[in-house]
Amino acid sequence: MAGSEELLDEAQLAEALAGLPAWRQEGGALVREVELASFWQAVAAIVCVAEVAEAQGHHPDLTLRYRRLGFSVTTHSAGGLTRRDLALAAAIDQRLAAFGAPPGGPPPGTAPG
């Protein structure tokens, strides 16, 4: 992927995050959390995200805590955020939407179960 390893500058990142409202920057990574309706739904969502990550050859860090999922995306080989991370974040959003995940992340004040 030509140019996919080039780090995003602050302006590019701000513009991209405007189109990815469920994601936030934490250090050199994009991070998203979501709570789904059940444990099994969360497990199924992880499998779907793993499929798209494998297809892209770009793998997020994943956490599962009962119904709450966490995603962290970065391009380790580039030392920060690249267009590959934006593409994976968008693909994760598409997969999570199929499970009824709200586009902006978990409802405020929800605690992991």
mmCIF file with all atom_site columns, N, CA and C in Angstrom, residues 27-87:
data_model
loop_
_atom_site.group_PDB
_atom_site.id
_atom_site.type_symbol
_atom_site.label_atom_id
_atom_site.label_alt_id
_atom_site.label_comp_id
_atom_site.label_asym_id
_atom_site.label_entity_id
_atom_site.label_seq_id
_atom_site.pdbx_PDB_ins_code
_atom_site.Cartn_x
_atom_site.Cartn_y
_atom_site.Cartn_z
_atom_site.occupancy
_atom_site.B_iso_or_equiv
_atom_site.pdbx_formal_charge
_atom_site.auth_seq_id
_atom_site.auth_comp_id
_atom_site.auth_asym_id
_atom_site.auth_atom_id
_atom_site.pdbx_PDB_model_num
ATOM 1   N N  . GLY A 1 27 ? -2.763  9.102   22.843 1.00 0.00 ? 27 GLY A N  1
ATOM 2   C CA . GLY A 1 27 ? -1.364  8.919   22.482 1.00 0.00 ? 27 GLY A CA 1
ATOM 3   C C  . GLY A 1 27 ? -1.259  8.695   20.993 1.00 0.00 ? 27 GLY A C  1
ATOM 4   N N  . GLY A 1 28 ? -0.582  7.644   20.597 1.00 0.00 ? 28 GLY A N  1
ATOM 5   C CA . GLY A 1 28 ? -0.399  7.337   19.191 1.00 0.00 ? 28 GLY A CA 1
ATOM 6   C C  . GLY A 1 28 ? -1.387  6.324   18.660 1.00 0.00 ? 28 GLY A C  1
ATOM 7   N N  . ALA A 1 29 ? -2.590  6.266   19.236 1.00 0.00 ? 29 ALA A N  1
ATOM 8   C CA . ALA A 1 29 ? -3.584  5.286   18.810 1.00 0.00 ? 29 ALA A CA 1
ATOM 9   C C  . ALA A 1 29 ? -4.962  5.913   18.705 1.00 0.00 ? 29 ALA A C  1
ATOM 10  N N  . LEU A 1 30 ? -5.814  5.287   17.897 1.00 0.00 ? 30 LEU A N  1
ATOM 11  C CA . LEU A 1 30 ? -7.239  5.590   17.876 1.00 0.00 ? 30 LEU A CA 1
ATOM 12  C C  . LEU A 1 30 ? -7.915  4.566   18.768 1.00 0.00 ? 30 LEU A C  1
ATOM 13  N N  . VAL A 1 31 ? -8.846  5.022   19.605 1.00 0.00 ? 31 VAL A N  1
ATOM 14  C CA . VAL A 1 31 ? -9.479  4.167   20.603 1.00 0.00 ? 31 VAL A CA 1
ATOM 15  C C  . VAL A 1 31 ? -10.993 4.312   20.517 1.00 0.00 ? 31 VAL A C  1
ATOM 16  N N  . ARG A 1 32 ? -11.685 3.181   20.647 1.00 0.00 ? 32 ARG A N  1
ATOM 17  C CA . ARG A 1 32 ? -13.139 3.172   20.700 1.00 0.00 ? 32 ARG A CA 1
ATOM 18  C C  . ARG A 1 32 ? -13.581 2.117   21.692 1.00 0.00 ? 32 ARG A C  1
ATOM 19  N N  . GLU A 1 33 ? -14.668 2.428   22.398 1.00 0.00 ? 33 GLU A N  1
ATOM 20  C CA . GLU A 1 33 ? -15.296 1.470   23.301 1.00 0.00 ? 33 GLU A CA 1
ATOM 21  C C  . GLU A 1 33 ? -16.769 1.407   22.961 1.00 0.00 ? 33 GLU A C  1
ATOM 22  N N  . VAL A 1 34 ? -17.343 0.244   23.154 1.00 0.00 ? 34 VAL A N  1
ATOM 23  C CA . VAL A 1 34 ? -18.764 0.073   22.883 1.00 0.00 ? 34 VAL A CA 1
ATOM 24  C C  . VAL A 1 34 ? -19.309 -1.009  23.805 1.00 0.00 ? 34 VAL A C  1
ATOM 25  N N  . GLU A 1 35 ? -20.561 -0.861  24.205 1.00 0.00 ? 35 GLU A N  1
ATOM 26  C CA . GLU A 1 35 ? -21.230 -1.885  24.991 1.00 0.00 ? 35 GLU A CA 1
ATOM 27  C C  . GLU A 1 35 ? -22.389 -2.429  24.166 1.00 0.00 ? 35 GLU A C  1
ATOM 28  N N  . LEU A 1 36 ? -22.429 -3.737  24.011 1.00 0.00 ? 36 LEU A N  1
ATOM 29  C CA . LEU A 1 36 ? -23.480 -4.384  23.233 1.00 0.00 ? 36 LEU A CA 1
ATOM 30  C C  . LEU A 1 36 ? -24.503 -5.016  24.168 1.00 0.00 ? 36 LEU A C  1
ATOM 31  N N  . ALA A 1 37 ? -25.538 -5.596  23.582 1.00 0.00 ? 37 ALA A N  1
ATOM 32  C CA . ALA A 1 37 ? -26.684 -6.075  24.361 1.00 0.00 ? 37 ALA A CA 1
ATOM 33  C C  . ALA A 1 37 ? -26.384 -7.312  25.202 1.00 0.00 ? 37 ALA A C  1
ATOM 34  N N  . SER A 1 38 ? -25.434 -8.145  24.765 1.00 0.00 ? 38 SER A N  1
ATOM 35  C CA . SER A 1 38 ? -25.163 -9.376  25.504 1.00 0.00 ? 38 SER A CA 1
ATOM 36  C C  . SER A 1 38 ? -23.700 -9.781  25.328 1.00 0.00 ? 38 SER A C  1
ATOM 37  N N  . PHE A 1 39 ? -23.266 -10.681 26.181 1.00 0.00 ? 39 PHE A N  1
ATOM 38  C CA . PHE A 1 39 ? -21.919 -11.223 26.080 1.00 0.00 ? 39 PHE A CA 1
ATOM 39  C C  . PHE A 1 39 ? -21.718 -11.913 24.734 1.00 0.00 ? 39 PHE A C  1
ATOM 40  N N  . TRP A 1 40 ? -22.681 -12.741 24.342 1.00 0.00 ? 40 TRP A N  1
ATOM 41  C CA . TRP A 1 40 ? -22.534 -13.472 23.082 1.00 0.00 ? 40 TRP A CA 1
ATOM 42  C C  . TRP A 1 40 ? -22.499 -12.541 21.888 1.00 0.00 ? 40 TRP A C  1
ATOM 43  N N  . GLN A 1 41 ? -23.263 -11.463 21.940 1.00 0.00 ? 41 GLN A N  1
ATOM 44  C CA . GLN A 1 41 ? -23.222 -10.487 20.854 1.00 0.00 ? 41 GLN A CA 1
ATOM 45  C C  . GLN A 1 41 ? -21.839 -9.833  20.793 1.00 0.00 ? 41 GLN A C  1
ATOM 46  N N  . ALA A 1 42 ? -21.257 -9.547  21.944 1.00 0.00 ? 42 ALA A N  1
ATOM 47  C CA . ALA A 1 42 ? -19.913 -8.955  21.986 1.00 0.00 ? 42 ALA A CA 1
ATOM 48  C C  . ALA A 1 42 ? -18.871 -9.926  21.413 1.00 0.00 ? 42 ALA A C  1
ATOM 49  N N  . VAL A 1 43 ? -18.989 -11.198 21.740 1.00 0.00 ? 43 VAL A N  1
ATOM 50  C CA . VAL A 1 43 ? -18.062 -12.195 21.208 1.00 0.00 ? 43 VAL A CA 1
ATOM 51  C C  . VAL A 1 43 ? -18.210 -12.286 19.687 1.00 0.00 ? 43 VAL A C  1
ATOM 52  N N  . ALA A 1 44 ? -19.432 -12.307 19.202 1.00 0.00 ? 44 ALA A N  1
ATOM 53  C CA . ALA A 1 44 ? -19.666 -12.374 17.754 1.00 0.00 ? 44 ALA A CA 1
ATOM 54  C C  . ALA A 1 44 ? -19.102 -11.133 17.058 1.00 0.00 ? 44 ALA A C  1
ATOM 55  N N  . ALA A 1 45 ? -19.244 -9.970  17.684 1.00 0.00 ? 45 ALA A N  1
ATOM 56  C CA . ALA A 1 45 ? -18.711 -8.732  17.103 1.00 0.00 ? 45 ALA A CA 1
ATOM 57  C C  . ALA A 1 45 ? -17.190 -8.792  17.007 1.00 0.00 ? 45 ALA A C  1
ATOM 58  N N  . ILE A 1 46 ? -16.549 -9.341  18.027 1.00 0.00 ? 46 ILE A N  1
ATOM 59  C CA . ILE A 1 46 ? -15.080 -9.480  17.985 1.00 0.00 ? 46 ILE A CA 1
ATOM 60  C C  . ILE A 1 46 ? -14.668 -10.365 16.813 1.00 0.00 ? 46 ILE A C  1
ATOM 61  N N  . VAL A 1 47 ? -15.395 -11.442 16.592 1.00 0.00 ? 47 VAL A N  1
ATOM 62  C CA . VAL A 1 47 ? -15.068 -12.336 15.474 1.00 0.00 ? 47 VAL A CA 1
ATOM 63  C C  . VAL A 1 47 ? -15.218 -11.586 14.149 1.00 0.00 ? 47 VAL A C  1
ATOM 64  N N  . CYS A 1 48 ? -16.281 -10.804 13.998 1.00 0.00 ? 48 CYS A N  1
ATOM 65  C CA . CYS A 1 48 ? -16.475 -10.037 12.761 1.00 0.00 ? 48 CYS A CA 1
ATOM 66  C C  . CYS A 1 48 ? -15.366 -9.013  12.556 1.00 0.00 ? 48 CYS A C  1
ATOM 67  N N  . VAL A 1 49 ? -14.973 -8.345  13.619 1.00 0.00 ? 49 VAL A N  1
ATOM 68  C CA . VAL A 1 49 ? -13.888 -7.370  13.520 1.00 0.00 ? 49 VAL A CA 1
ATOM 69  C C  . VAL A 1 49 ? -12.582 -8.080  13.195 1.00 0.00 ? 49 VAL A C  1
ATOM 70  N N  . ALA A 1 50 ? -12.359 -9.237  13.784 1.00 0.00 ? 50 ALA A N  1
ATOM 71  C CA . ALA A 1 50 ? -11.140 -10.001 13.489 1.00 0.00 ? 50 ALA A CA 1
ATOM 72  C C  . ALA A 1 50 ? -11.076 -10.385 12.013 1.00 0.00 ? 50 ALA A C  1
ATOM 73  N N  . GLU A 1 51 ? -12.213 -10.716 11.428 1.00 0.00 ? 51 GLU A N  1
ATOM 74  C CA . GLU A 1 51 ? -12.240 -11.066 10.005 1.00 0.00 ? 51 GLU A CA 1
ATOM 75  C C  . GLU A 1 51 ? -11.814 -9.893  9.132  1.00 0.00 ? 51 GLU A C  1
ATOM 76  N N  . VAL A 1 52 ? -12.360 -8.708  9.401  1.00 0.00 ? 52 VAL A N  1
ATOM 77  C CA . VAL A 1 52 ? -12.010 -7.544  8.584  1.00 0.00 ? 52 VAL A CA 1
ATOM 78  C C  . VAL A 1 52 ? -10.553 -7.140  8.835  1.00 0.00 ? 52 VAL A C  1
ATOM 79  N N  . ALA A 1 53 ? -10.087 -7.254  10.061 1.00 0.00 ? 53 ALA A N  1
ATOM 80  C CA . ALA A 1 53 ? -8.694  -6.927  10.371 1.00 0.00 ? 53 ALA A CA 1
ATOM 81  C C  . ALA A 1 53 ? -7.743  -7.866  9.634  1.00 0.00 ? 53 ALA A C  1
ATOM 82  N N  . GLU A 1 54 ? -8.066  -9.137  9.633  1.00 0.00 ? 54 GLU A N  1
ATOM 83  C CA . GLU A 1 54 ? -7.226  -10.111 8.940  1.00 0.00 ? 54 GLU A CA 1
ATOM 84  C C  . GLU A 1 54 ? -7.212  -9.830  7.438  1.00 0.00 ? 54 GLU A C  1
ATOM 85  N N  . ALA A 1 55 ? -8.369  -9.481  6.885  1.00 0.00 ? 55 ALA A N  1
ATOM 86  C CA . ALA A 1 55 ? -8.450  -9.169  5.451  1.00 0.00 ? 55 ALA A CA 1
ATOM 87  C C  . ALA A 1 55 ? -7.600  -7.948  5.095  1.00 0.00 ? 55 ALA A C  1
ATOM 88  N N  . GLN A 1 56 ? -7.532  -6.977  6.016  1.00 0.00 ? 56 GLN A N  1
ATOM 89  C CA . GLN A 1 56 ? -6.724  -5.780  5.779  1.00 0.00 ? 56 GLN A CA 1
ATOM 90  C C  . GLN A 1 56 ? -5.263  -5.975  6.149  1.00 0.00 ? 56 GLN A C  1
ATOM 91  N N  . GLY A 1 57 ? -4.960  -7.052  6.844  1.00 0.00 ? 57 GLY A N  1
ATOM 92  C CA . GLY A 1 57 ? -3.589  -7.269  7.303  1.00 0.00 ? 57 GLY A CA 1
ATOM 93  C C  . GLY A 1 57 ? -3.150  -6.212  8.301  1.00 0.00 ? 57 GLY A C  1
ATOM 94  N N  . HIS A 1 58 ? -4.114  -5.747  9.095  1.00 0.00 ? 58 HIS A N  1
ATOM 95  C CA . HIS A 1 58 ? -3.854  -4.678  10.059 1.00 0.00 ? 58 HIS A CA 1
ATOM 96  C C  . HIS A 1 58 ? -4.721  -4.969  11.277 1.00 0.00 ? 58 HIS A C  1
ATOM 97  N N  . HIS A 1 59 ? -4.099  -5.220  12.411 1.00 0.00 ? 59 HIS A N  1
ATOM 98  C CA . HIS A 1 59 ? -4.816  -5.806  13.534 1.00 0.00 ? 59 HIS A CA 1
ATOM 99  C C  . HIS A 1 59 ? -4.892  -4.866  14.741 1.00 0.00 ? 59 HIS A C  1
ATOM 100 N N  . PRO A 1 60 ? -6.099  -4.636  15.249 1.00 0.00 ? 60 PRO A N  1
ATOM 101 C CA . PRO A 1 60 ? -6.253  -3.786  16.431 1.00 0.00 ? 60 PRO A CA 1
ATOM 102 C C  . PRO A 1 60 ? -5.957  -4.576  17.708 1.00 0.00 ? 60 PRO A C  1
ATOM 103 N N  . ASP A 1 61 ? -5.704  -3.848  18.768 1.00 0.00 ? 61 ASP A N  1
ATOM 104 C CA . ASP A 1 61 ? -5.711  -4.455  20.089 1.00 0.00 ? 61 ASP A CA 1
ATOM 105 C C  . ASP A 1 61 ? -7.177  -4.499  20.513 1.00 0.00 ? 61 ASP A C  1
ATOM 106 N N  . LEU A 1 62 ? -7.619  -5.648  21.017 1.00 0.00 ? 62 LEU A N  1
ATOM 107 C CA . LEU A 1 62 ? -9.018  -5.866  21.375 1.00 0.00 ? 62 LEU A CA 1
ATOM 108 C C  . LEU A 1 62 ? -9.131  -6.211  22.848 1.00 0.00 ? 62 LEU A C  1
ATOM 109 N N  . THR A 1 63 ? -10.175 -5.691  23.488 1.00 0.00 ? 63 THR A N  1
ATOM 110 C CA . THR A 1 63 ? -10.485 -6.113  24.849 1.00 0.00 ? 63 THR A CA 1
ATOM 111 C C  . THR A 1 63 ? -11.959 -6.482  24.900 1.00 0.00 ? 63 THR A C  1
ATOM 112 N N  . LEU A 1 64 ? -12.264 -7.463  25.728 1.00 0.00 ? 64 LEU A N  1
ATOM 113 C CA . LEU A 1 64 ? -13.639 -7.904  25.953 1.00 0.00 ? 64 LEU A CA 1
ATOM 114 C C  . LEU A 1 64 ? -13.843 -8.024  27.448 1.00 0.00 ? 64 LEU A C  1
ATOM 115 N N  . ARG A 1 65 ? -14.818 -7.315  27.936 1.00 0.00 ? 65 ARG A N  1
ATOM 116 C CA . ARG A 1 65 ? -15.171 -7.388  29.354 1.00 0.00 ? 65 ARG A CA 1
ATOM 117 C C  . ARG A 1 65 ? -16.685 -7.467  29.436 1.00 0.00 ? 65 ARG A C  1
ATOM 118 N N  . TYR A 1 66 ? -17.174 -8.663  29.521 1.00 0.00 ? 66 TYR A N  1
ATOM 119 C CA . TYR A 1 66 ? -18.591 -8.989  29.497 1.00 0.00 ? 66 TYR A CA 1
ATOM 120 C C  . TYR A 1 66 ? -19.216 -8.456  28.212 1.00 0.00 ? 66 TYR A C  1
ATOM 121 N N  . ARG A 1 67 ? -19.983 -7.385  28.245 1.00 0.00 ? 67 ARG A N  1
ATOM 122 C CA . ARG A 1 67 ? -20.628 -6.850  27.037 1.00 0.00 ? 67 ARG A CA 1
ATOM 123 C C  . ARG A 1 67 ? -19.862 -5.670  26.444 1.00 0.00 ? 67 ARG A C  1
ATOM 124 N N  . ARG A 1 68 ? -18.792 -5.261  27.096 1.00 0.00 ? 68 ARG A N  1
ATOM 125 C CA . ARG A 1 68 ? -18.050 -4.066  26.661 1.00 0.00 ? 68 ARG A CA 1
ATOM 126 C C  . ARG A 1 68 ? -16.812 -4.475  25.871 1.00 0.00 ? 68 ARG A C  1
ATOM 127 N N  . LEU A 1 69 ? -16.687 -3.851  24.694 1.00 0.00 ? 69 LEU A N  1
ATOM 128 C CA . LEU A 1 69 ? -15.535 -4.087  23.831 1.00 0.00 ? 69 LEU A CA 1
ATOM 129 C C  . LEU A 1 69 ? -14.684 -2.834  23.765 1.00 0.00 ? 69 LEU A C  1
ATOM 130 N N  . GLY A 1 70 ? -13.387 -3.027  23.652 1.00 0.00 ? 70 GLY A N  1
ATOM 131 C CA . GLY A 1 70 ? -12.463 -1.921  23.451 1.00 0.00 ? 70 GLY A CA 1
ATOM 132 C C  . GLY A 1 70 ? -11.579 -2.211  22.252 1.00 0.00 ? 70 GLY A C  1
ATOM 133 N N  . PHE A 1 71 ? -11.324 -1.164  21.471 1.00 0.00 ? 71 PHE A N  1
ATOM 134 C CA . PHE A 1 71 ? -10.498 -1.275  20.275 1.00 0.00 ? 71 PHE A CA 1
ATOM 135 C C  . PHE A 1 71 ? -9.432  -0.196  20.322 1.00 0.00 ? 71 PHE A C  1
ATOM 136 N N  . SER A 1 72 ? -8.212  -0.558  19.993 1.00 0.00 ? 72 SER A N  1
ATOM 137 C CA . SER A 1 72 ? -7.110  0.393   19.892 1.00 0.00 ? 72 SER A CA 1
ATOM 138 C C  . SER A 1 72 ? -6.374  0.085   18.594 1.00 0.00 ? 72 SER A C  1
ATOM 139 N N  . VAL A 1 73 ? -6.242  1.112   17.757 1.00 0.00 ? 73 VAL A N  1
ATOM 140 C CA . VAL A 1 73 ? -5.667  0.934   16.419 1.00 0.00 ? 73 VAL A CA 1
ATOM 141 C C  . VAL A 1 73 ? -4.481  1.874   16.263 1.00 0.00 ? 73 VAL A C  1
ATOM 142 N N  . THR A 1 74 ? -3.361  1.331   15.835 1.00 0.00 ? 74 THR A N  1
ATOM 143 C CA . THR A 1 74 ? -2.178  2.129   15.518 1.00 0.00 ? 74 THR A CA 1
ATOM 144 C C  . THR A 1 74 ? -1.324  1.349   14.529 1.00 0.00 ? 74 THR A C  1
ATOM 145 N N  . THR A 1 75 ? -0.481  2.047   13.813 1.00 0.00 ? 75 THR A N  1
ATOM 146 C CA . THR A 1 75 ? 0.456   1.391   12.901 1.00 0.00 ? 75 THR A CA 1
ATOM 147 C C  . THR A 1 75 ? 1.807   1.346   13.612 1.00 0.00 ? 75 THR A C  1
ATOM 148 N N  . HIS A 1 76 ? 2.070   0.244   14.275 1.00 0.00 ? 76 HIS A N  1
ATOM 149 C CA . HIS A 1 76 ? 3.295   0.107   15.064 1.00 0.00 ? 76 HIS A CA 1
ATOM 150 C C  . HIS A 1 76 ? 4.544   0.331   14.219 1.00 0.00 ? 76 HIS A C  1
ATOM 151 N N  . SER A 1 77 ? 4.542   -0.199  12.992 1.00 0.00 ? 77 SER A N  1
ATOM 152 C CA . SER A 1 77 ? 5.729   -0.098  12.138 1.00 0.00 ? 77 SER A CA 1
ATOM 153 C C  . SER A 1 77 ? 6.039   1.346   11.747 1.00 0.00 ? 77 SER A C  1
ATOM 154 N N  . ALA A 1 78 ? 5.023   2.224   11.767 1.00 0.00 ? 78 ALA A N  1
ATOM 155 C CA . ALA A 1 78 ? 5.230   3.634   11.427 1.00 0.00 ? 78 ALA A CA 1
ATOM 156 C C  . ALA A 1 78 ? 5.405   4.493   12.674 1.00 0.00 ? 78 ALA A C  1
ATOM 157 N N  . GLY A 1 79 ? 5.110   3.925   13.827 1.00 0.00 ? 79 GLY A N  1
ATOM 158 C CA . GLY A 1 79 ? 5.257   4.670   15.074 1.00 0.00 ? 79 GLY A CA 1
ATOM 159 C C  . GLY A 1 79 ? 4.136   5.656   15.343 1.00 0.00 ? 79 GLY A C  1
ATOM 160 N N  . GLY A 1 80 ? 2.933   5.379   14.837 1.00 0.00 ? 80 GLY A N  1
ATOM 161 C CA . GLY A 1 80 ? 1.804   6.276   15.093 1.00 0.00 ? 80 GLY A CA 1
ATOM 162 C C  . GLY A 1 80 ? 0.655   5.996   14.155 1.00 0.00 ? 80 GLY A C  1
ATOM 163 N N  . LEU A 1 81 ? -0.125  7.039   13.897 1.00 0.00 ? 81 LEU A N  1
ATOM 164 C CA . LEU A 1 81 ? -1.359  6.898   13.127 1.00 0.00 ? 81 LEU A CA 1
ATOM 165 C C  . LEU A 1 81 ? -1.150  7.170   11.645 1.00 0.00 ? 81 LEU A C  1
ATOM 166 N N  . THR A 1 82 ? -1.716  6.268   10.829 1.00 0.00 ? 82 THR A N  1
ATOM 167 C CA . THR A 1 82 ? -1.623  6.377   9.378  1.00 0.00 ? 82 THR A CA 1
ATOM 168 C C  . THR A 1 82 ? -3.015  6.184   8.774  1.00 0.00 ? 82 THR A C  1
ATOM 169 N N  . ARG A 1 83 ? -3.090  6.295   7.467  1.00 0.00 ? 83 ARG A N  1
ATOM 170 C CA . ARG A 1 83 ? -4.370  6.074   6.773  1.00 0.00 ? 83 ARG A CA 1
ATOM 171 C C  . ARG A 1 83 ? -4.876  4.646   6.964  1.00 0.00 ? 83 ARG A C  1
ATOM 172 N N  . ARG A 1 84 ? -3.980  3.713   7.177  1.00 0.00 ? 84 ARG A N  1
ATOM 173 C CA . ARG A 1 84 ? -4.398  2.327   7.454  1.00 0.00 ? 84 ARG A CA 1
ATOM 174 C C  . ARG A 1 84 ? -5.255  2.262   8.707  1.00 0.00 ? 84 ARG A C  1
ATOM 175 N N  . ASP A 1 85 ? -4.911  3.067   9.705  1.00 0.00 ? 85 ASP A N  1
ATOM 176 C CA . ASP A 1 85 ? -5.672  3.077   10.951 1.00 0.00 ? 85 ASP A CA 1
ATOM 177 C C  . ASP A 1 85 ? -7.068  3.649   10.730 1.00 0.00 ? 85 ASP A C  1
ATOM 178 N N  . LEU A 1 86 ? -7.151  4.696   9.913  1.00 0.00 ? 86 LEU A N  1
ATOM 179 C CA . LEU A 1 86 ? -8.452  5.293   9.612  1.00 0.00 ? 86 LEU A CA 1
ATOM 180 C C  . LEU A 1 86 ? -9.344  4.299   8.878  1.00 0.00 ? 86 LEU A C  1
ATOM 181 N N  . ALA A 1 87 ? -8.761  3.584   7.921  1.00 0.00 ? 87 ALA A N  1
ATOM 182 C CA . ALA A 1 87 ? -9.535  2.593   7.165  1.00 0.00 ? 87 ALA A CA 1
ATOM 183 C C  . ALA A 1 87 ? -10.026 1.471   8.073  1.00 0.00 ? 87 ALA A C  1
#
